[in-house]
Amino acid sequence: MATQMQQSFTRAPTTTKYNAAHPVCALGPEEISYASELIRSLWPEHTDLRFKTITLDEPPKALLLPYFQAEREGRSLPHIDRKAFTSYYIRNTDRFHEAIINLSTGKVENNVRLGANIHGNGDYEEILLIEKNALEDERVKAEIAKLNLPEGTVVCADPWIYGSDGMNDDERLYQVFLYMRDPSNPSEDDSCHYAFPLPISPVLECNTYKVIRVDLLPTGKDNTIKPTSAWKPVPPNEYISEHQDLRKDLKPLHVVQPEGSSFTIEPTGNNTMQTISWQKWQFHLHYNAREGPVLFNVQYDGRPLFYRVSLSDMNIPYADPRQPFLRKSAFDLGDAGAGAMANNLQLGCDCLGNIQYVSSTIADDKGTPVPLDNCVCVHEQDGGIGWKHTNYRTGRAAVTRNRELVLQTIITVSNYEYILAYIFNQVGEFTYEVRATGVLSTQPIDHELCGENGEGVPWGTVVHPGVLATHHQHVFSLRIDPNIGSLTEGNQLVYSEAHPMPIDDFNPHGTGYTATDTVVTHSSGLDLAPDANRVFKIVNPNQKNKINGKQIGYKIMAPPFQKILSAPESFNYKRAEFSSNNIYVTKYADHELYAGGWYTNQSRGGTGVRSWANRKDDVAGGKHGEDLVVFVQFGINHIPRIEDFPVMPCEKISVHLKPVNFFDKNPGLDVPPSEQVFNKSTKAEEVAHQQGGSVEMEVGKGGECCGTASVNAKLQKLDI
Amino acid sequence: MATQMQQSFTRAPTTTKYNAAHPVCALGPEEISYASELIRSLWPEHTDLRFKTITLDEPPKALLLPYFQAEREGRSLPHIDRKAFTSYYIRNTDRFHEAIINLSTGKVENNVRLGANIHGNGDYEEILLIEKNALEDERVKAEIAKLNLPEGTVVCADPWIYGSDGMNDDERLYQVFLYMRDPSNPSEDDSCHYAFPLPISPVLECNTYKVIRVDLLPTGKDNTIKPTSAWKPVPPNEYISEHQDLRKDLKPLHVVQPEGSSFTIEPTGNNTMQTISWQKWQFHLHYNAREGPVLFNVQYDGRPLFYRVSLSDMNIPYADPRQPFLRKSAFDLGDAGAGAMANNLQLGCDCLGNIQYVSSTIADDKGTPVPLDNCVCVHEQDGGIGWKHTNYRTGRAAVTRNRELVLQTIITVSNYEYILAYIFNQVGEFTYEVRATGVLSTQPIDHELCGENGEGVPWGTVVHPGVLATHHQHVFSLRIDPNIGSLTEGNQLVYSEAHPMPIDDFNPHGTGYTATDTVVTHSSGLDLAPDANRVFKIVNPNQKNKINGKQIGYKIMAPPFQKILSAPESFNYKRAEFSSNNIYVTKYADHELYAGGWYTNQSRGGTGVRSWANRKDDVAGGKHGEDLVVFVQFGINHIPRIEDFPVMPCEKISVHLKPVNFFDKNPGLDVPPSEQVFNKSTKAEEVAHQQGGSVEMEVGKGGECCGTASVNAKLQKLDI
């Protein structure tokens, strides 16, 4: 979970006027403290509360949109009260509440106890307690003893969200998976314990956080649970560098920006929100504990594109049908909080070039503000050639490079990492990129099933002796609240398809084909159809392109993926309301932000985007002025390769949003040409000369090779 | 067409022993001259030949494989005769021949005249002649006169491969599309003439290259041909920089490699072949006029992966069903030659960092060698984070960057550009990347159909007043001749799918799913199935992974695309033999290199990969030792956006090949950690200080903003 929560909050309090900040500023430290004070004041003295969430209660669109309009038109800005949303337990009970706190008036406007099967997310302090209590439990110790582990072996506990199976899981629970560190190297705190999974899984409840049950894990081809027996030694499988024979032939590559970056960041409200401007793009960057970075009021060259963009949800169901694994189905945003789990990004480690870091503040379980340093890094990168044409008649090449702006956040969810990035370019294109990396969540498997002649199991891959990495799906939901071309006019969702023309006198050879657009009139879930070249577009039906009469719009380029494999009657399917279509379109409603529902921990389903889409609301937009929201799903069915262990090479997946007849020509024609005087590249031989002949090969005008140099090269190679 | 053919070949001849070079060396200049001499010697004196191709006749696999084995085992290398393949016409006739020339023995081994409907590719000299003759034809001049073009207007001719419609197209023909440059700026040689298409299309034959017919183009919604009438003025639409108001706020970004590159290039045979080594990869780089760069004997860490990899073919059929547009269906490799059309890459314009250029030599129509300078650039790039894991217990982050090796070639096919790249990374992954850019091939459309209220036509997009960009498909075929894990053992093609397990006692909640592999036993065409997560893998059934018993292999990650839309009875479909499946697997046969057939110009079909696959050869591989070849298709259905004109922002499409249980763990664990001491990144404020306070914002430890600095930022912004 969060890697920064250890830190105590040290910033000297500054005086914030709770009305002064921009309405999309995240809650500042003082606002968080004030919110928790106000909630405590509702309860008898010494009532101990465990806060699960204290975050900005975003203003309803009916208030925020006029604010953006006033900003746009330079009119005086309407007043919007600052409000906080909180969810909390009476500590050591199952009494779970949510409340809205008006920070401007100092009043709690709403404070309700939530009903059955609504549970709060995990929090860092709780996770540590679960680890401790699981390992200190006598029944657990007794089972571990049966393993006859070598003297000094360190056992680790990975707490897991319990999931749902409808079997005695009404109360909030944790399941814990046990591992050990390399027994031959017990002092290595960063030993990869996922190479040593143990067949013991304690279950804890969340009032006293005590073990209520110790599950033993099936390790064969069937459901058989064998009694815990002596551990069979296996070699370690470490990822940390001191355990590797590192490559010595990689030479440094620096990204140097002698004049700094091309973007500007203007902070607001003690840096609780940033307004970022770059290459005609402008938007507000908001950050919260659940979604991490959120973009508001995204504009290009002053033209509105998106009211709000964020990663809405994520689900990772696993393929092993046996207890307790069948419950492994994580919702990293709702169960734990993507924003809360952000890494503290380090200069020169997580990105190259000229970097600016953005920090934020979240609340801990006591309602105390906690800093999240460097949770977003902002930098530019070179994206290769932007466009090129060579006139073969004159030989003149016109070429630009594609400079990109990247906002990167890296989250660690226990064993796993996600690298999340918003990427903007110079031709009005916007990309959301996910890189999946980190360590696979592993489980023990009998040695007979492993090795060159082992048959394994069909729901997972053996990645190390005695170690199974179970297949799992990653399903992501990107929420796009568009306002293409206007803050006020409605948008439409349209899909374009290409179809062959009938063979007739007009199409005698059967070579003709056409592109047709279909308007999505009602909220629904829809799918891609690569064989029809189906592409979804968000258009503004009230604004036509002056040159070709097409509606201005943006197309959504998302890769097809296999939808959730769990059966429709399963809790996996019911809970992951965004997992069964590529696209959902809904009529806008305040607070419908999270595709899997507001409370995902041990959820039962029925509260997410599938349900909203099923309202069949009119989303035809345009003149009716209906306001729609589009959820774009993408994902990976991760059939693990052994190459994904002990740490997984990044698997990259992206959603692109590209203008379609939004501009009147290529909007990047004004990007300066790509020229050596600006780019300052070097030829191999020049660099070589700079450093005295360490040259691989020398290429002369005609392309012939200089023998001596190539001999040097061989010597040079041997030197390495 | 080729942008370098103007150059005369100036290199001083060196003495080459035609037996000395490596068998995959491209033909050197002397070999090309010798080959054309030997062909000329077959004919009566003064017989004028027009050479279409003079290229290496690659040794049959039965000879080359043992050579690679001998290299591998350090044994003495078998002798392989150097041979050239040529195709040529008796100039000014339709008599077309092909021949094999043994350069080692000085004998022409085979010289045959080719039959009906087999035509040679276009060549640069021919293209220039077509342009000249089209514009000088009196009938063409007479039609142009009817346009009443402004005094001094420059008309340009774009020759097009004629295509096939079976209507009087047995002889080799050219169709020519006419355009004009901006009449208000006639001296601008680089004016974008595609913004001024004219409705006149001369057709020329290829014996005397004379106009045989002048077609008039339909410009409305139907087939009606209107008499040529006065041209209606429209504004220009230029892409060159001096016609733009260039952005002034983009700051330089340099890629600096102070110690040079990490790769070595060892040239062989007067630089007619290069052996490239980088980060455990090693392969031979061969270059020819048709395919451009070709990789031979690709190995990772000394383990064989691919015998030969190349772009095999490309087809671009257009959607307008009317004459003459229905014949627009280009095969850029077979009709013109991807290698021959390579740009001369310029330092700091086409790539960043420390660049090494590779040059080559091709033959012109007279059989004379012509240099292709800088047709491939070799450089490294940073691919973002390679892998990362943060141990939340200790806070330690382990992270590497993903360094990539890029071999880039850029080809200009008249109006259009393709940026073709082989990309290697540090975890054994190999990517083939295509970026489509350049200028759309345009045609005239009536002004009534354009503008804000114009209805346009459903087979194209109006991109400028009076200018239609017709929909078209790009279908690419990547040929992979694998030898995964062994030079000698057979490989298999397998596809993996994921399926839900039945709901039963073992899978009571319906959450389980499995991955299953299916062997492709016979040569065939196969498709992707995203809903089944179908992934194709090339495996070596004779080598199992020691840890998990799976066959070692590489998976093919290619994006789904819409197959050719032309009807199966159309010439478009018949000719584009690779256009109707995502994957073809064939039994290896020498000379089956080009998925659309050896001679694509006005071809009739029946000679490409669809036909080879239909042999239903046994490709089960493994013990049988069958040798298979895999063709991977990918593509774009390009429904033009107005943003794609007057020059198109790169559209990127990639095929990834990733190891699957080929290694025993992540092969990139030994990549050095990503550390600031190596990467030398900078923080925004540091750079700012270096240059005296030109800072956008100052971020302190706690993340609060320094007001003064942010004021400086605003001033700074105004200064720009």
PDB file of N, CA and C in Angstrom, chain A residues 131 157-158 190 247 251 254 256 271 348 350 355 388-390 392-394 403 417 451 547 567 641 643 647 650 659 661-663 666 670 679 682 703, chain B residues 131 157-158 190 247 251 254 256 271 343 348 350 355 386 388-390 392-394 403 417 451 510 547 641 643 647 659 661-662 666 679 682 684 703:
ATOM      1  N   GLU A 131      -0.774  -7.243   9.313  1.00  0.00           N
ATOM      2  CA  GLU A 131       0.473  -8.011   9.164  1.00  0.00           C
ATOM      3  C   GLU A 131       0.940  -8.507  10.534  1.00  0.00           C
ATOM      4  N   ALA A 157       3.921 -11.279   5.761  1.00  0.00           N
ATOM      5  CA  ALA A 157       2.477 -11.403   5.532  1.00  0.00           C
ATOM      6  C   ALA A 157       2.047 -10.350   4.516  1.00  0.00           C
ATOM      7  N   ASP A 158       1.400 -10.776   3.442  1.00  0.00           N
ATOM      8  CA  ASP A 158       0.795  -9.858   2.470  1.00  0.00           C
ATOM      9  C   ASP A 158      -0.716  -9.822   2.686  1.00  0.00           C
ATOM     10  N   ASP A 190      15.163  -6.714   1.513  1.00  0.00           N
ATOM     11  CA  ASP A 190      14.541  -6.585   0.203  1.00  0.00           C
ATOM     12  C   ASP A 190      14.597  -7.867  -0.613  1.00  0.00           C
ATOM     13  N   ARG A 247      25.047  -5.745 -16.356  1.00  0.00           N
ATOM     14  CA  ARG A 247      25.631  -5.443 -17.666  1.00  0.00           C
ATOM     15  C   ARG A 247      26.604  -4.263 -17.520  1.00  0.00           C
ATOM     16  N   LYS A 251      25.958   2.497 -22.085  1.00  0.00           N
ATOM     17  CA  LYS A 251      26.547   3.825 -21.919  1.00  0.00           C
ATOM     18  C   LYS A 251      25.467   4.843 -21.594  1.00  0.00           C
ATOM     19  N   HIS A 254      21.653  10.942 -21.691  1.00  0.00           N
ATOM     20  CA  HIS A 254      21.098  12.051 -20.911  1.00  0.00           C
ATOM     21  C   HIS A 254      20.105  12.837 -21.758  1.00  0.00           C
ATOM     22  N   VAL A 256      18.923  16.456 -21.984  1.00  0.00           N
ATOM     23  CA  VAL A 256      19.385  17.756 -21.503  1.00  0.00           C
ATOM     24  C   VAL A 256      18.493  18.851 -22.077  1.00  0.00           C
ATOM     25  N   ASN A 271      -0.701  25.421  -3.330  1.00  0.00           N
ATOM     26  CA  ASN A 271      -0.255  24.288  -4.152  1.00  0.00           C
ATOM     27  C   ASN A 271      -1.155  23.069  -4.029  1.00  0.00           C
ATOM     28  N   GLY A 348      15.856  11.510 -11.727  1.00  0.00           N
ATOM     29  CA  GLY A 348      16.814  10.699 -12.483  1.00  0.00           C
ATOM     30  C   GLY A 348      16.599   9.206 -12.344  1.00  0.00           C
ATOM     31  N   ASP A 350      13.009   7.902 -12.049  1.00  0.00           N
ATOM     32  CA  ASP A 350      11.692   7.609 -12.615  1.00  0.00           C
ATOM     33  C   ASP A 350      11.411   8.359 -13.913  1.00  0.00           C
ATOM     34  N   ILE A 355      12.762  17.961 -14.831  1.00  0.00           N
ATOM     35  CA  ILE A 355      11.567  17.447 -14.168  1.00  0.00           C
ATOM     36  C   ILE A 355      11.010  18.440 -13.168  1.00  0.00           C
ATOM     37  N   LYS A 388       6.454  14.202 -41.392  1.00  0.00           N
ATOM     38  CA  LYS A 388       7.524  14.430 -42.364  1.00  0.00           C
ATOM     39  C   LYS A 388       6.981  14.304 -43.775  1.00  0.00           C
ATOM     40  N   HIS A 389       7.473  15.150 -44.645  1.00  0.00           N
ATOM     41  CA  HIS A 389       7.291  14.935 -46.082  1.00  0.00           C
ATOM     42  C   HIS A 389       8.529  15.408 -46.828  1.00  0.00           C
ATOM     43  N   THR A 390       8.978  14.577 -47.766  1.00  0.00           N
ATOM     44  CA  THR A 390      10.104  14.918 -48.624  1.00  0.00           C
ATOM     45  C   THR A 390       9.570  15.114 -50.035  1.00  0.00           C
ATOM     46  N   TYR A 392      10.089  14.848 -53.560  1.00  0.00           N
ATOM     47  CA  TYR A 392      11.111  14.129 -54.343  1.00  0.00           C
ATOM     48  C   TYR A 392      11.575  14.950 -55.541  1.00  0.00           C
ATOM     49  N   ARG A 393      10.797  15.979 -55.892  1.00  0.00           N
ATOM     50  CA  ARG A 393      11.212  16.803 -57.041  1.00  0.00           C
ATOM     51  C   ARG A 393      12.346  17.744 -56.647  1.00  0.00           C
ATOM     52  N   THR A 394      12.265  18.296 -55.430  1.00  0.00           N
ATOM     53  CA  THR A 394      13.304  19.247 -54.994  1.00  0.00           C
ATOM     54  C   THR A 394      14.262  18.600 -53.997  1.00  0.00           C
ATOM     55  N   ARG A 403       7.149  16.487 -29.742  1.00  0.00           N
ATOM     56  CA  ARG A 403       7.432  16.707 -28.315  1.00  0.00           C
ATOM     57  C   ARG A 403       6.167  16.374 -27.521  1.00  0.00           C
ATOM     58  N   GLU A 417       3.010  -2.819  -9.376  1.00  0.00           N
ATOM     59  CA  GLU A 417       3.158  -1.404  -9.712  1.00  0.00           C
ATOM     60  C   GLU A 417       2.373  -1.055 -10.965  1.00  0.00           C
ATOM     61  N   GLY A 451       9.020 -27.978 -13.043  1.00  0.00           N
ATOM     62  CA  GLY A 451      10.201 -28.529 -13.690  1.00  0.00           C
ATOM     63  C   GLY A 451       9.946 -28.889 -15.144  1.00  0.00           C
ATOM     64  N   ILE A 547     -14.781  23.688 -43.233  1.00  0.00           N
ATOM     65  CA  ILE A 547     -14.289  23.263 -44.552  1.00  0.00           C
ATOM     66  C   ILE A 547     -15.065  22.061 -45.084  1.00  0.00           C
ATOM     67  N   ALA A 567     -18.235 -15.628 -14.693  1.00  0.00           N
ATOM     68  CA  ALA A 567     -19.619 -15.813 -15.139  1.00  0.00           C
ATOM     69  C   ALA A 567     -20.496 -14.648 -14.678  1.00  0.00           C
ATOM     70  N   ARG A 641       4.149 -15.022 -18.067  1.00  0.00           N
ATOM     71  CA  ARG A 641       5.328 -15.659 -18.658  1.00  0.00           C
ATOM     72  C   ARG A 641       6.339 -15.807 -17.526  1.00  0.00           C
ATOM     73  N   GLU A 643       9.153 -14.907 -17.819  1.00  0.00           N
ATOM     74  CA  GLU A 643       9.912 -13.656 -17.939  1.00  0.00           C
ATOM     75  C   GLU A 643       9.311 -12.522 -17.103  1.00  0.00           C
ATOM     76  N   VAL A 647      10.392  -9.848 -11.310  1.00  0.00           N
ATOM     77  CA  VAL A 647       9.759  -8.545 -11.504  1.00  0.00           C
ATOM     78  C   VAL A 647       9.446  -8.443 -12.989  1.00  0.00           C
ATOM     79  N   CYS A 650       7.778  -3.896 -18.080  1.00  0.00           N
ATOM     80  CA  CYS A 650       6.559  -3.114 -18.296  1.00  0.00           C
ATOM     81  C   CYS A 650       5.759  -3.642 -19.470  1.00  0.00           C
ATOM     82  N   PRO A 659      -8.123  14.450 -32.387  1.00  0.00           N
ATOM     83  CA  PRO A 659      -9.115  15.322 -33.012  1.00  0.00           C
ATOM     84  C   PRO A 659      -9.554  14.768 -34.362  1.00  0.00           C
ATOM     85  N   ASN A 661     -11.701  16.264 -37.435  1.00  0.00           N
ATOM     86  CA  ASN A 661     -12.373  17.424 -38.037  1.00  0.00           C
ATOM     87  C   ASN A 661     -12.693  18.501 -36.996  1.00  0.00           C
ATOM     88  N   PHE A 662     -11.869  18.524 -35.954  1.00  0.00           N
ATOM     89  CA  PHE A 662     -11.997  19.545 -34.903  1.00  0.00           C
ATOM     90  C   PHE A 662     -11.280  20.823 -35.324  1.00  0.00           C
ATOM     91  N   PHE A 663     -10.140  20.643 -35.992  1.00  0.00           N
ATOM     92  CA  PHE A 663      -9.368  21.781 -36.502  1.00  0.00           C
ATOM     93  C   PHE A 663      -9.655  21.939 -37.995  1.00  0.00           C
ATOM     94  N   ASN A 666      -3.891  20.210 -40.124  1.00  0.00           N
ATOM     95  CA  ASN A 666      -2.955  19.681 -39.139  1.00  0.00           C
ATOM     96  C   ASN A 666      -2.589  20.794 -38.153  1.00  0.00           C
ATOM     97  N   ASP A 670       2.643  24.462 -37.224  1.00  0.00           N
ATOM     98  CA  ASP A 670       3.438  25.588 -36.685  1.00  0.00           C
ATOM     99  C   ASP A 670       4.523  25.122 -35.714  1.00  0.00           C
ATOM    100  N   ASN A 679      18.508  20.582 -32.291  1.00  0.00           N
ATOM    101  CA  ASN A 679      18.536  19.253 -31.661  1.00  0.00           C
ATOM    102  C   ASN A 679      19.922  18.799 -31.218  1.00  0.00           C
ATOM    103  N   THR A 682      24.698  14.011 -32.482  1.00  0.00           N
ATOM    104  CA  THR A 682      26.107  13.777 -32.824  1.00  0.00           C
ATOM    105  C   THR A 682      26.207  12.514 -33.663  1.00  0.00           C
ATOM    106  N   GLY A 703      30.273   5.839 -47.478  1.00  0.00           N
ATOM    107  CA  GLY A 703      29.740   4.713 -46.728  1.00  0.00           C
ATOM    108  C   GLY A 703      30.769   3.615 -46.530  1.00  0.00           C
TER     109      GLY A 703
ATOM    110  N   GLU B 131       6.403  11.976 -66.192  1.00  0.00           N
ATOM    111  CA  GLU B 131       5.985  13.335 -65.815  1.00  0.00           C
ATOM    112  C   GLU B 131       6.143  14.278 -67.005  1.00  0.00           C
ATOM    113  N   ALA B 157       2.742  16.792 -62.331  1.00  0.00           N
ATOM    114  CA  ALA B 157       2.176  15.485 -62.665  1.00  0.00           C
ATOM    115  C   ALA B 157       2.656  14.465 -61.638  1.00  0.00           C
ATOM    116  N   ASP B 158       1.723  13.760 -60.994  1.00  0.00           N
ATOM    117  CA  ASP B 158       2.055  12.644 -60.096  1.00  0.00           C
ATOM    118  C   ASP B 158       1.772  11.330 -60.818  1.00  0.00           C
ATOM    119  N   ASP B 190       8.345  24.198 -53.441  1.00  0.00           N
ATOM    120  CA  ASP B 190       7.834  23.270 -52.438  1.00  0.00           C
ATOM    121  C   ASP B 190       6.415  23.587 -52.011  1.00  0.00           C
ATOM    122  N   ARG B 247       5.551  28.307 -33.618  1.00  0.00           N
ATOM    123  CA  ARG B 247       5.522  28.397 -32.152  1.00  0.00           C
ATOM    124  C   ARG B 247       6.884  28.889 -31.656  1.00  0.00           C
ATOM    125  N   LYS B 251      11.197  24.762 -26.079  1.00  0.00           N
ATOM    126  CA  LYS B 251      12.611  24.847 -25.689  1.00  0.00           C
ATOM    127  C   LYS B 251      13.350  23.589 -26.110  1.00  0.00           C
ATOM    128  N   HIS B 254      17.813  17.953 -25.821  1.00  0.00           N
ATOM    129  CA  HIS B 254      18.939  17.244 -26.443  1.00  0.00           C
ATOM    130  C   HIS B 254      19.090  15.865 -25.834  1.00  0.00           C
ATOM    131  N   VAL B 256      21.940  13.434 -25.150  1.00  0.00           N
ATOM    132  CA  VAL B 256      23.399  13.506 -25.099  1.00  0.00           C
ATOM    133  C   VAL B 256      23.956  12.172 -24.619  1.00  0.00           C
ATOM    134  N   ASN B 271      31.375  -2.824 -46.610  1.00  0.00           N
ATOM    135  CA  ASN B 271      30.189  -2.216 -45.994  1.00  0.00           C
ATOM    136  C   ASN B 271      28.888  -2.562 -46.726  1.00  0.00           C
ATOM    137  N   ASN B 343      14.897   7.804 -47.805  1.00  0.00           N
ATOM    138  CA  ASN B 343      15.429   9.157 -47.637  1.00  0.00           C
ATOM    139  C   ASN B 343      16.890   9.094 -47.220  1.00  0.00           C
ATOM    140  N   GLY B 348      20.289  14.995 -36.719  1.00  0.00           N
ATOM    141  CA  GLY B 348      19.554  15.964 -35.900  1.00  0.00           C
ATOM    142  C   GLY B 348      18.204  16.341 -36.475  1.00  0.00           C
ATOM    143  N   ASP B 350      16.174  13.672 -38.296  1.00  0.00           N
ATOM    144  CA  ASP B 350      15.364  12.456 -38.324  1.00  0.00           C
ATOM    145  C   ASP B 350      15.505  11.609 -37.067  1.00  0.00           C
ATOM    146  N   ILE B 355      24.188   9.132 -33.383  1.00  0.00           N
ATOM    147  CA  ILE B 355      23.639   8.403 -34.523  1.00  0.00           C
ATOM    148  C   ILE B 355      24.738   7.803 -35.379  1.00  0.00           C
ATOM    149  N   GLY B 386      11.744   0.500 -17.527  1.00  0.00           N
ATOM    150  CA  GLY B 386      11.787  -0.893 -17.980  1.00  0.00           C
ATOM    151  C   GLY B 386      11.025  -1.809 -17.051  1.00  0.00           C
ATOM    152  N   LYS B 388       9.866  -1.805 -12.514  1.00  0.00           N
ATOM    153  CA  LYS B 388      10.008  -1.171 -11.209  1.00  0.00           C
ATOM    154  C   LYS B 388       9.261  -1.954 -10.150  1.00  0.00           C
ATOM    155  N   HIS B 389       9.854  -2.044  -8.983  1.00  0.00           N
ATOM    156  CA  HIS B 389       9.104  -2.473  -7.807  1.00  0.00           C
ATOM    157  C   HIS B 389       9.605  -1.721  -6.588  1.00  0.00           C
ATOM    158  N   THR B 390       8.646  -1.257  -5.805  1.00  0.00           N
ATOM    159  CA  THR B 390       8.957  -0.589  -4.540  1.00  0.00           C
ATOM    160  C   THR B 390       8.502  -1.486  -3.397  1.00  0.00           C
ATOM    161  N   TYR B 392       7.174  -1.808  -0.080  1.00  0.00           N
ATOM    162  CA  TYR B 392       6.524  -0.820   0.811  1.00  0.00           C
ATOM    163  C   TYR B 392       6.966  -0.988   2.261  1.00  0.00           C
ATOM    164  N   ARG B 393       7.564  -2.152   2.548  1.00  0.00           N
ATOM    165  CA  ARG B 393       8.007  -2.355   3.938  1.00  0.00           C
ATOM    166  C   ARG B 393       9.289  -1.573   4.222  1.00  0.00           C
ATOM    167  N   THR B 394      10.184  -1.568   3.194  1.00  0.00           N
ATOM    168  CA  THR B 394      11.469  -0.866   3.405  1.00  0.00           C
ATOM    169  C   THR B 394      11.490   0.480   2.680  1.00  0.00           C
ATOM    170  N   ARG B 403      16.175   0.911 -22.235  1.00  0.00           N
ATOM    171  CA  ARG B 403      16.947   1.439 -23.366  1.00  0.00           C
ATOM    172  C   ARG B 403      16.589   0.622 -24.605  1.00  0.00           C
ATOM    173  N   GLU B 417       4.837   9.182 -46.880  1.00  0.00           N
ATOM    174  CA  GLU B 417       6.028   8.714 -46.172  1.00  0.00           C
ATOM    175  C   GLU B 417       5.687   7.580 -45.214  1.00  0.00           C
ATOM    176  N   GLY B 451     -17.475  22.715 -47.705  1.00  0.00           N
ATOM    177  CA  GLY B 451     -17.881  23.808 -46.837  1.00  0.00           C
ATOM    178  C   GLY B 451     -18.788  23.353 -45.715  1.00  0.00           C
ATOM    179  N   GLY B 510     -17.856 -19.837 -10.704  1.00  0.00           N
ATOM    180  CA  GLY B 510     -17.724 -19.415 -12.104  1.00  0.00           C
ATOM    181  C   GLY B 510     -16.669 -18.352 -12.326  1.00  0.00           C
ATOM    182  N   ILE B 547      12.165 -24.769 -15.911  1.00  0.00           N
ATOM    183  CA  ILE B 547      11.454 -24.503 -14.653  1.00  0.00           C
ATOM    184  C   ILE B 547       9.985 -24.891 -14.739  1.00  0.00           C
ATOM    185  N   ARG B 641      -8.872  12.435 -41.663  1.00  0.00           N
ATOM    186  CA  ARG B 641      -9.350  13.580 -40.876  1.00  0.00           C
ATOM    187  C   ARG B 641      -8.813  14.826 -41.574  1.00  0.00           C
ATOM    188  N   GLU B 643      -7.372  16.951 -40.105  1.00  0.00           N
ATOM    189  CA  GLU B 643      -6.087  17.162 -39.413  1.00  0.00           C
ATOM    190  C   GLU B 643      -4.943  16.432 -40.101  1.00  0.00           C
ATOM    191  N   VAL B 647      -0.222  17.888 -44.298  1.00  0.00           N
ATOM    192  CA  VAL B 647       0.711  16.794 -44.018  1.00  0.00           C
ATOM    193  C   VAL B 647       0.193  16.099 -42.771  1.00  0.00           C
ATOM    194  N   PRO B 659       9.394 -12.763 -25.675  1.00  0.00           N
ATOM    195  CA  PRO B 659       9.698 -14.119 -25.236  1.00  0.00           C
ATOM    196  C   PRO B 659       8.610 -14.650 -24.305  1.00  0.00           C
ATOM    197  N   ASN B 661       8.332 -17.890 -21.921  1.00  0.00           N
ATOM    198  CA  ASN B 661       8.983 -19.062 -21.319  1.00  0.00           C
ATOM    199  C   ASN B 661      10.233 -19.478 -22.104  1.00  0.00           C
ATOM    200  N   PHE B 662      10.844 -18.490 -22.756  1.00  0.00           N
ATOM    201  CA  PHE B 662      12.086 -18.699 -23.495  1.00  0.00           C
ATOM    202  C   PHE B 662      13.281 -18.609 -22.537  1.00  0.00           C
ATOM    203  N   ASN B 666      13.000 -12.958 -15.791  1.00  0.00           N
ATOM    204  CA  ASN B 666      13.111 -11.676 -16.482  1.00  0.00           C
ATOM    205  C   ASN B 666      14.552 -11.496 -16.967  1.00  0.00           C
ATOM    206  N   ASN B 679      21.929   9.023 -14.952  1.00  0.00           N
ATOM    207  CA  ASN B 679      20.965   9.684 -15.846  1.00  0.00           C
ATOM    208  C   ASN B 679      21.085  11.198 -15.882  1.00  0.00           C
ATOM    209  N   THR B 682      17.582  16.878 -14.252  1.00  0.00           N
ATOM    210  CA  THR B 682      17.623  18.146 -13.514  1.00  0.00           C
ATOM    211  C   THR B 682      16.218  18.481 -13.037  1.00  0.00           C
ATOM    212  N   ALA B 684      13.357  21.380 -12.313  1.00  0.00           N
ATOM    213  CA  ALA B 684      12.993  22.645 -12.969  1.00  0.00           C
ATOM    214  C   ALA B 684      13.729  23.803 -12.326  1.00  0.00           C
ATOM    215  N   GLY B 703       6.484  21.234  -0.798  1.00  0.00           N
ATOM    216  CA  GLY B 703       5.619  21.343  -1.961  1.00  0.00           C
ATOM    217  C   GLY B 703       4.965  22.706  -2.080  1.00  0.00           C
TER     218      GLY B 703
END
